[in-house]
Every structure is written in C-alpha cells, then in structure tokens.
mmCIF file of C-alpha atoms in Angstrom:
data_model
loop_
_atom_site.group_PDB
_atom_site.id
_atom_site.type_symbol
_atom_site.label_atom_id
_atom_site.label_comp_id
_atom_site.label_asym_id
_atom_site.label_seq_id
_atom_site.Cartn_x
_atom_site.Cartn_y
_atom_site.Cartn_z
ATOM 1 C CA UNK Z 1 59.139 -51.781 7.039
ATOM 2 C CA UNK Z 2 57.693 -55.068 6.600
ATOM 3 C CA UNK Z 3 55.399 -54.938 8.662
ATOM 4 C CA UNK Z 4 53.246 -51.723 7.741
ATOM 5 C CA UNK Z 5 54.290 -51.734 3.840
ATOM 6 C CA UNK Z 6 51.318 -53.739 2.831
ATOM 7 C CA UNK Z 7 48.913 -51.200 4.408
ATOM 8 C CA UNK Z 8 50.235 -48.381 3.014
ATOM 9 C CA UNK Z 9 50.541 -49.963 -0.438
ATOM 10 C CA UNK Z 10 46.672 -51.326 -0.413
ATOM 11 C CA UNK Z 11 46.024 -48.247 1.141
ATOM 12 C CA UNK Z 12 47.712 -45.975 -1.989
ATOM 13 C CA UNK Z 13 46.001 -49.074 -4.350
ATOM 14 C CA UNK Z 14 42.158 -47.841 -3.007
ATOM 15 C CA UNK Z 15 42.457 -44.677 -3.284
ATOM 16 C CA UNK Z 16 43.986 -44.849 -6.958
ATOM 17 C CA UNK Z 17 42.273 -47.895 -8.074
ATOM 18 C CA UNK Z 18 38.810 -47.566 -6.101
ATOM 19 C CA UNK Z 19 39.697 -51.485 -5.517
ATOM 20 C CA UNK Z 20 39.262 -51.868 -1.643
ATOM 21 C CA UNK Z 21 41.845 -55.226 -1.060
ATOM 22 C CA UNK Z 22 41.233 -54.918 2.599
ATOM 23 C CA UNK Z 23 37.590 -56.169 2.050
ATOM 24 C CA UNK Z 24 39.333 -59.185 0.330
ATOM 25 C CA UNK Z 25 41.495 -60.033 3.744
ATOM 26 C CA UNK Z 26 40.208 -63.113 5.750
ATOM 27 C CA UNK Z 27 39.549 -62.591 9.162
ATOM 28 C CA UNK Z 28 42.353 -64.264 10.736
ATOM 29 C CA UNK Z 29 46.154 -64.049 9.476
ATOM 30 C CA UNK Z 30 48.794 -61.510 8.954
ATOM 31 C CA UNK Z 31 47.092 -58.627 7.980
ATOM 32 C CA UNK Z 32 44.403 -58.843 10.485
ATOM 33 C CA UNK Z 33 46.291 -59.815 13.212
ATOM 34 C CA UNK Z 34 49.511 -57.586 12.740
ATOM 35 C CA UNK Z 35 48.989 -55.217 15.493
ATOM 36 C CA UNK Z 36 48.350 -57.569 17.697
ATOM 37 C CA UNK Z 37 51.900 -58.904 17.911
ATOM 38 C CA UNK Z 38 52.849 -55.783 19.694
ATOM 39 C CA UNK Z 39 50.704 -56.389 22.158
ATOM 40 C CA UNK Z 40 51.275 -60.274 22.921
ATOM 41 C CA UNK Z 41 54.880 -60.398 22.163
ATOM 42 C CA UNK Z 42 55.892 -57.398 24.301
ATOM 43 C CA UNK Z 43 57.183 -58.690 27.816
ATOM 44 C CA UNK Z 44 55.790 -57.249 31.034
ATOM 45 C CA UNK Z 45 58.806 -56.666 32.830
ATOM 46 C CA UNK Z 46 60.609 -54.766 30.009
ATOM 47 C CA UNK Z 47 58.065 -53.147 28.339
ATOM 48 C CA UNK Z 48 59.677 -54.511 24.945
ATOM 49 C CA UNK Z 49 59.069 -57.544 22.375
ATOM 50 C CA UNK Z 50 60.154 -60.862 22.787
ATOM 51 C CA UNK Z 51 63.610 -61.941 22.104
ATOM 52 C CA UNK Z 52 62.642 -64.141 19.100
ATOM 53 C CA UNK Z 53 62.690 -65.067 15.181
ATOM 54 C CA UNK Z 54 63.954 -61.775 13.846
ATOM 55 C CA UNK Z 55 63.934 -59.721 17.321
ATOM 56 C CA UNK Z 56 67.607 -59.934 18.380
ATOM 57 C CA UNK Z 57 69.166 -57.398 20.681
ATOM 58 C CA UNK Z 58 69.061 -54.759 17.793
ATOM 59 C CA UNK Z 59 65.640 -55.495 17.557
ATOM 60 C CA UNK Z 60 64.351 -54.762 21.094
ATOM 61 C CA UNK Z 61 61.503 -52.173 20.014
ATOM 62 C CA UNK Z 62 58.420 -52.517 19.508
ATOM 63 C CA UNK Z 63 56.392 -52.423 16.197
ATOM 64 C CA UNK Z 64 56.011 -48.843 14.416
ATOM 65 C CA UNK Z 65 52.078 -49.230 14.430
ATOM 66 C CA UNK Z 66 51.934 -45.609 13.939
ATOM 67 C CA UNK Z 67 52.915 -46.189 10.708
ATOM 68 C CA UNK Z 68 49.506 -48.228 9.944
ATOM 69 C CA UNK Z 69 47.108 -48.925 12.807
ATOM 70 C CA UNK Z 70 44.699 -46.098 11.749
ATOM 71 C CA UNK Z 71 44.316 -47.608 8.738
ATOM 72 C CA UNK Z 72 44.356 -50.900 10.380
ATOM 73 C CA UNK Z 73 41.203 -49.727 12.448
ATOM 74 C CA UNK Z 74 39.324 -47.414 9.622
ATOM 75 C CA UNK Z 75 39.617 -50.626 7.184
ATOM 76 C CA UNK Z 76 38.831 -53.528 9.353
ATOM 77 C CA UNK Z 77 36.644 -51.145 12.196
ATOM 78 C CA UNK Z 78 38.946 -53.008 14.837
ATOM 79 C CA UNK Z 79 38.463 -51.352 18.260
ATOM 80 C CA UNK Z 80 42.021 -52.349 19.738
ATOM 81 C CA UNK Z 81 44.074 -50.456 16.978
ATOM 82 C CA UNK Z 82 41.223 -47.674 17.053
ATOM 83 C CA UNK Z 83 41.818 -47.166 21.110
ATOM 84 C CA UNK Z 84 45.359 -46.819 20.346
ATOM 85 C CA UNK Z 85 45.371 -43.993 17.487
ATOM 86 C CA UNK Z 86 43.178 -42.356 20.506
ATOM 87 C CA UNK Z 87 45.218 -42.763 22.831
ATOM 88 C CA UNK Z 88 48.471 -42.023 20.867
ATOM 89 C CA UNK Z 89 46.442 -38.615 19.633
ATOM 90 C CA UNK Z 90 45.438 -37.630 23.557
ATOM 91 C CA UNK Z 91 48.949 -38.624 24.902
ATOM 92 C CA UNK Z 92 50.565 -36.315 21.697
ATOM 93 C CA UNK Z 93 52.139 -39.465 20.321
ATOM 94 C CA UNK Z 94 50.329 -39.616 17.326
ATOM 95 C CA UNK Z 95 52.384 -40.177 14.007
ATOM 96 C CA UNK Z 96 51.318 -38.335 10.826
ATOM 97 C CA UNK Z 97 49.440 -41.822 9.249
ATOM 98 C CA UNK Z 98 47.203 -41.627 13.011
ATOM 99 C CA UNK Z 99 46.308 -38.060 12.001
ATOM 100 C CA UNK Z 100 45.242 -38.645 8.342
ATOM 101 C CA UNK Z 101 43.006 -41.960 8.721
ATOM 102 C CA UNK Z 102 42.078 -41.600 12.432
ATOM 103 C CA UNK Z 103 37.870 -42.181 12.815
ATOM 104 C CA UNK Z 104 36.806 -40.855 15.736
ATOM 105 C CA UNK Z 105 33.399 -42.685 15.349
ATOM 106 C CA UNK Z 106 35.162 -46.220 15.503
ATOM 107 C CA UNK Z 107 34.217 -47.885 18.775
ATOM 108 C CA UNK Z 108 37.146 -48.380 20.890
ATOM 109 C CA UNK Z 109 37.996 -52.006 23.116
ATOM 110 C CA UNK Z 110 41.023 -51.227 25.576
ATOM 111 C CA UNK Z 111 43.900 -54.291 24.778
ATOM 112 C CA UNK Z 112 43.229 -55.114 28.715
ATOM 113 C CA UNK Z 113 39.923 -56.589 27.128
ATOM 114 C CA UNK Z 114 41.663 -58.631 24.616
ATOM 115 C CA UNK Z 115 41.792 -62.688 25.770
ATOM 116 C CA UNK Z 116 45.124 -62.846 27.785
ATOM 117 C CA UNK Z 117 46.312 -65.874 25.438
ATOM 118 C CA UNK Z 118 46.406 -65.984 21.219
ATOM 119 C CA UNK Z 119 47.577 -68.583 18.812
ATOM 120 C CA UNK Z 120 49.113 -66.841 15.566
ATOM 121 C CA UNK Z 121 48.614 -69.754 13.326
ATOM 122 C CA UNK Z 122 50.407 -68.411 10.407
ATOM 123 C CA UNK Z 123 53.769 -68.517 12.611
ATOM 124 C CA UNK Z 124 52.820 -70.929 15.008
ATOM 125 C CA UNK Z 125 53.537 -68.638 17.763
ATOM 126 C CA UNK Z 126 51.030 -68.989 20.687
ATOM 127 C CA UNK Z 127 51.484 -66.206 23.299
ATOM 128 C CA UNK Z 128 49.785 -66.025 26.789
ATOM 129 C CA UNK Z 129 49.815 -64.048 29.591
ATOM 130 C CA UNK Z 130 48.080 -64.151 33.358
ATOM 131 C CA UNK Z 131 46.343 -60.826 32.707
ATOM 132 C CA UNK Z 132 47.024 -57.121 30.933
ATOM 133 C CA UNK Z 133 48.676 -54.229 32.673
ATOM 134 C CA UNK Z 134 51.286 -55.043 35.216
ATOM 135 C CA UNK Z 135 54.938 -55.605 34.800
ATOM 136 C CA UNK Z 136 54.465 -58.525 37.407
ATOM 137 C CA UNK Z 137 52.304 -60.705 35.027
ATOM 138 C CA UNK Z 138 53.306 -64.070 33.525
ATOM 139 C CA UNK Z 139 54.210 -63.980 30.372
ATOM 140 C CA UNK Z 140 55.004 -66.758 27.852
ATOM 141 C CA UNK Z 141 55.638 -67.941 24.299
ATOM 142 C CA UNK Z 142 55.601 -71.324 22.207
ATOM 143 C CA UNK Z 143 56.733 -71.422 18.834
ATOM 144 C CA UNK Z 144 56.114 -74.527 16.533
ATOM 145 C CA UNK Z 145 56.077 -72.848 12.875
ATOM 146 C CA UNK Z 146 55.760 -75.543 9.752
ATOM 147 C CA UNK Z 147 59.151 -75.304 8.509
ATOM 148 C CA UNK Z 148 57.826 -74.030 4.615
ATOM 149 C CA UNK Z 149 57.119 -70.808 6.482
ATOM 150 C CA UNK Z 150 59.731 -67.960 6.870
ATOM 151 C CA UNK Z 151 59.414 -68.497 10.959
ATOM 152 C CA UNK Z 152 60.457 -72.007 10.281
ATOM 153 C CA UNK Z 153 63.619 -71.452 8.224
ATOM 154 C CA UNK Z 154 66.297 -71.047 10.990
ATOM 155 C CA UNK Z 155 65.356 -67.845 12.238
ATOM 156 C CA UNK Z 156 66.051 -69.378 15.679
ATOM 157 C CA UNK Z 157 62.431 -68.971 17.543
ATOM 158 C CA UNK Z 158 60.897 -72.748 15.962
ATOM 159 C CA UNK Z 159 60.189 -75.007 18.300
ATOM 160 C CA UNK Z 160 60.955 -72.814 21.766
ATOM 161 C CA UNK Z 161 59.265 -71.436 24.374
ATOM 162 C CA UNK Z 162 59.613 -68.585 26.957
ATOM 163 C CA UNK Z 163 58.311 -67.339 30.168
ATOM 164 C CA UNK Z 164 59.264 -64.554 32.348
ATOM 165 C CA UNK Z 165 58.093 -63.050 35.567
ATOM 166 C CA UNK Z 166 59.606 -60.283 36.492
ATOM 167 C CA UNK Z 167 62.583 -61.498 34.535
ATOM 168 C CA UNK Z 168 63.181 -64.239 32.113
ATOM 169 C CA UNK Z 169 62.527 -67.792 34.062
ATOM 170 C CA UNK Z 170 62.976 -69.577 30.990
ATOM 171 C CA UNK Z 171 64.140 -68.556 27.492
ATOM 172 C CA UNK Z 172 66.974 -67.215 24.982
ATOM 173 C CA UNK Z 173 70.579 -67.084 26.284
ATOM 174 C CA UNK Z 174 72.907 -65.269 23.573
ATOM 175 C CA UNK Z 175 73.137 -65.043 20.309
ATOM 176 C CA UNK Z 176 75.866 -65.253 17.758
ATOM 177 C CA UNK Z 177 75.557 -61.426 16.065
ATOM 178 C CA UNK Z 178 73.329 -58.215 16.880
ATOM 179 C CA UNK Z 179 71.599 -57.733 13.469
ATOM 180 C CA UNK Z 180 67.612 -58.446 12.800
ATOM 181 C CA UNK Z 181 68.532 -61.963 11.736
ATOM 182 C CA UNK Z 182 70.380 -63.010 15.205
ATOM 183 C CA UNK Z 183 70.451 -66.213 15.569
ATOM 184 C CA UNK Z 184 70.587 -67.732 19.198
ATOM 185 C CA UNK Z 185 73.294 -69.945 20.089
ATOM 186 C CA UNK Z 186 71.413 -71.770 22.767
ATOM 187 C CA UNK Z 187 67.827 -72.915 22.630
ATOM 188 C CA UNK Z 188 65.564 -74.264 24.997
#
C-alpha cells in the first residue's frame, strides 16, 4: 500500500481541496519516479522484481501500478505510465483507478524507449540493463543507500549488487524468514 497511498491521498486532497500537490513534486524522487521501479527492478529471466530491501520471497510480485499509474500519467503527463494504462485497457487488464483517470490524449513512450540504466538517488539503487524486452538481457543492481534513509537501516539490499542472465550470476542466497522485511543471511 505504500507505494500508491500517496497518490490516492493527493489525489482525494485535489479534488476536495482544489490544492493540486502534484504540481508541488520535484522532478526527480519518489513520487516521480515510483513506477519506474517496476520496470528497472523486475528481472528478465523471471519476469518478477528483484530480490532486495523489502522484496523477500513473499514479496516476488511486482508493484500494483494499477492502483495509481493513471493518475501518475494524468498528473505528471508521463508517457511511460500513460502507455501502460493503454495497454492494460487494450489487453483487459485495466484496474478500476486506470478506468477513472485514464487520458487518452496523453502521448504515450513504450518503456523499451526508456535509457536501459537509472540511478534512484533517494535509495541509492542504480539499476541497468543491456536492453528492454528479452528474458536473455543483462540485468543488474547496486545499492549504496545513506544509512539515515529507510533503504539503509538493515533492510538487507545496502551496499550489494546483482546481476543475472538468464539466471542469477551474482546475488542474494537465502534469507532468514519469508515476510516483506526478509532479511538475507548472506550478502555479496
């Protein structure tokens, strides 16, 4: 819920308030950014995010950006998270939030158009990939978060990398439970 709760609360503060918050968001950071880690943190090979922070093996989905990415495109006009309410609404996997903000006059930017490497400098995660769309890319993560953030409290991703290739080459081994907080055991 984390993750889409602050859209749909500035989302229910507009339309009460008339105050638009998004228009108050920098352009770089969580709430600009947040669909985005779908797309970099998801492995080729499985299809799924990255075994990291608060992604343990309970955790292998991937982010409910039905919940918010139409808003995320109608407030910040982004063409990624607008080609994905499209594409969710012609493949009939739109969720209800797609259906009430969707803009079909939004230009759309497929993700395979997106730079195949990003830096989230909030959680010091930088992600990069040889290309989009095949399970047979190379995929790999480097975490260095400052330790005053939540990434850099023990969650068990600071200061690790991964890569995989049609499997995992290099990266997490076990961990010690299965909730959202696993921690891994062994670290690279």
């Amino acid at each position: 819920g984390a993750v889409f709760t602050p859209f749909l609360a500035w989302e229910a503060w507009r339309s009460a308030t008339g105050q638009d918050l998004f228009a108050r968001v920098a352009t770089t950071g969580f709430h600009r950014e947040a669909p985005y880690w779908d797309l970099y943190g998801t492995v080729p090979h499985t299809g799924k995010m990255a075994h990291l922070d608060d992604t343990g093996p309970a955790m292998f989905r991937n982010l409910p950006l039905g919940v918010f990415r139409a808003i995320h495109a109608a407030r910040y006009r982004d063409g990624v998270t607008a080609h994905g309410v499209q594409s969710a609404l012609e493949k009939g996997d739109a969720g209800w939030a797609d259906m009430i903000w969707h803009d079909p006059a939004l230009p759309k930017m497929s993700p395979r158009d997106l730079p195949p490497a990003f830096h989230f400098r909030g959680s010091g995660h930088a992600y990069m990939r040889s290309r989009w769309g095949s399970p047979e890319d190379t995929w790999a993560v480097i975490t260095a978060a400052p330790y005053f953030t939540s990434y850099g409290k023990g969650q068990g991703g600071t200061g690790t990398f991964q890569i995989a290739k049609q499997g995992t080459l290099v990266g997490h081994g076990g961990y010690q439970h299965d909730s959202s907080a696993a921690f891994p055991i062994n670290q690279n």
